[in-house]
Short mmCIF file of C-alpha atoms in Angstrom, two decimals:
data_model
loop_
_atom_site.label_atom_id
_atom_site.label_comp_id
_atom_site.label_asym_id
_atom_site.label_seq_id
_atom_site.Cartn_x
_atom_site.Cartn_y
_atom_site.Cartn_z
CA UNK A 1 98.17 136.42 101.36
CA UNK A 2 95.37 133.90 101.64
CA UNK A 3 95.65 130.71 99.66
CA UNK A 4 91.96 129.84 99.82
CA UNK A 5 88.98 131.77 98.58
CA UNK A 6 86.38 132.97 101.07
CA UNK A 7 83.56 130.48 101.60
CA UNK A 8 81.04 132.75 99.86
CA UNK A 9 82.90 132.53 96.52
CA UNK A 10 82.89 128.73 96.18
CA UNK A 11 80.83 127.35 93.31
CA UNK A 12 79.65 123.74 92.88
CA UNK A 13 81.88 123.50 89.79
CA UNK A 14 84.92 124.03 92.05
CA UNK A 15 84.35 120.53 93.46
CA UNK A 16 84.29 118.86 90.04
CA UNK A 17 88.00 117.81 90.06
CA UNK A 18 87.53 116.15 93.46
CA UNK A 19 84.48 114.25 92.22
CA UNK A 20 86.34 113.17 89.07
CA UNK A 21 89.29 111.91 91.12
CA UNK A 22 86.96 110.06 93.51
CA UNK A 23 85.15 108.46 90.56
CA UNK A 24 88.43 107.41 88.94
CA UNK A 25 89.63 105.89 92.23
CA UNK A 26 86.42 103.86 92.57
CA UNK A 27 86.62 102.78 88.94
CA UNK A 28 90.23 101.63 89.40
CA UNK A 29 89.33 99.59 92.49
CA UNK A 30 86.39 97.97 90.71
CA UNK A 31 88.53 97.28 87.62
CA UNK A 32 91.33 95.72 89.67
CA UNK A 33 88.94 93.49 91.61
CA UNK A 34 87.11 92.30 88.48
CA UNK A 35 90.30 91.62 86.52
CA UNK A 36 91.93 89.75 89.42
CA UNK A 37 88.79 87.62 89.77
CA UNK A 38 88.68 86.82 86.05
CA UNK A 39 92.41 86.26 85.50
CA UNK A 40 93.37 84.67 88.82
CA UNK A 41 93.77 80.91 89.28
CA UNK A 42 90.70 78.99 90.36
CA UNK A 43 92.27 75.69 91.43
CA UNK A 44 91.42 74.64 94.96
CA UNK A 45 92.79 71.80 97.03
CA UNK A 46 92.74 70.61 100.61
CA UNK A 47 96.14 72.17 101.27
CA UNK A 48 95.12 75.57 99.85
CA UNK A 49 91.94 75.66 101.93
CA UNK A 50 93.73 75.02 105.23
CA UNK A 51 94.49 77.87 107.57
CA UNK A 52 98.14 78.91 107.42
CA UNK A 53 99.95 81.09 109.89
CA UNK A 54 103.70 81.57 110.07
CA UNK A 55 104.43 78.06 108.87
CA UNK A 56 102.97 76.51 112.01
CA UNK A 57 100.29 73.87 111.74
CA UNK A 58 96.94 74.99 113.09
CA UNK A 59 95.95 73.17 116.27
CA UNK A 60 92.66 73.60 118.06
CA UNK A 61 89.84 76.05 117.59
CA UNK A 62 90.48 79.59 116.34
CA UNK A 63 87.70 80.83 118.62
CA UNK A 64 89.49 80.13 121.90
CA UNK A 65 89.14 83.01 124.35
CA UNK A 66 92.12 85.31 124.81
CA UNK A 67 92.96 86.94 128.11
CA UNK A 68 91.71 90.49 128.59
CA UNK A 69 95.18 91.42 129.84
CA UNK A 70 96.49 91.03 126.30
CA UNK A 71 94.04 93.66 125.04
CA UNK A 72 94.69 95.96 128.00
CA UNK A 73 98.42 95.83 127.33
CA UNK A 74 97.83 96.55 123.64
CA UNK A 75 95.63 99.56 124.46
CA UNK A 76 98.19 100.89 126.95
CA UNK A 77 100.91 100.53 124.33
CA UNK A 78 98.88 102.42 121.72
CA UNK A 79 98.03 105.20 124.18
CA UNK A 80 101.63 105.73 125.23
CA UNK A 81 102.84 105.45 121.65
CA UNK A 82 100.45 108.17 120.49
CA UNK A 83 101.41 110.38 123.41
CA UNK A 84 105.09 110.06 122.57
CA UNK A 85 104.31 111.23 119.03
CA UNK A 86 103.28 114.60 120.52
CA UNK A 87 106.78 115.02 121.92
CA UNK A 88 108.47 115.20 118.49
CA UNK A 89 106.95 118.52 117.35
CA UNK A 90 107.56 119.90 120.83
CA UNK A 91 111.23 118.91 120.67
CA UNK A 92 111.63 120.48 117.23
CA UNK A 93 110.05 123.78 118.37
CA UNK A 94 111.52 123.73 121.87
CA UNK A 95 113.27 127.12 121.65
CA UNK A 96 110.37 128.84 119.89
CA UNK A 97 107.84 127.70 122.49
CA UNK A 98 109.81 129.19 125.38
CA UNK A 99 108.85 128.75 129.01
CA UNK A 100 105.14 128.28 128.26
CA UNK A 101 105.92 125.32 126.01
CA UNK A 102 108.22 123.84 128.63
CA UNK A 103 105.57 124.16 131.36
CA UNK A 104 102.96 122.63 129.05
CA UNK A 105 105.24 119.63 128.40
CA UNK A 106 106.00 119.23 132.11
CA UNK A 107 102.24 119.13 132.79
CA UNK A 108 101.74 116.71 129.90
CA UNK A 109 104.44 114.40 131.27
CA UNK A 110 102.98 114.68 134.78
CA UNK A 111 99.57 113.56 133.53
CA UNK A 112 101.22 110.79 131.51
CA UNK A 113 103.16 109.51 134.52
CA UNK A 114 100.06 109.80 136.73
CA UNK A 115 98.18 107.58 134.27
CA UNK A 116 101.10 105.16 134.18
CA UNK A 117 101.15 105.00 137.99
CA UNK A 118 97.38 104.36 137.96
CA UNK A 119 97.63 101.41 135.55
CA UNK A 120 100.49 99.94 137.55
CA UNK A 121 98.43 100.30 140.75
CA UNK A 122 95.46 98.61 139.05
CA UNK A 123 97.71 95.70 138.04
CA UNK A 124 97.15 95.90 134.30
CA UNK A 125 100.75 94.92 133.57
CA UNK A 126 100.82 91.90 135.95
CA UNK A 127 100.60 88.84 133.70
CA UNK A 128 101.80 86.09 136.02
CA UNK A 129 99.03 86.34 138.58
CA UNK A 130 95.79 84.42 138.15
#
């Protein structure tokens, strides 16, 4: 049993509920922004206008350059984190996937470890060296 109609049977009126919901969402956002602007406090002071981060006084310029190694480490973390997410559905369906699923995961892990060996060889994770 198919849950969706064939593409040939769709009419423009079928999209009307989606357009209404989109319009209501935009109207709610606009309403919330306008009301918060009108009702919110408008008192300013020197203390309120200062930058605040974690209770620590701001020292120096916010535009100081940051080491590229920080960004490389963040990208590596995100890549490995996303790749680990693929392991959860595989673990849940381990028995149903059989030998083909196991071989696919072994290849996936091999590529993952090859990439990890490459970034270690390139020195991305060495922070102490100049």
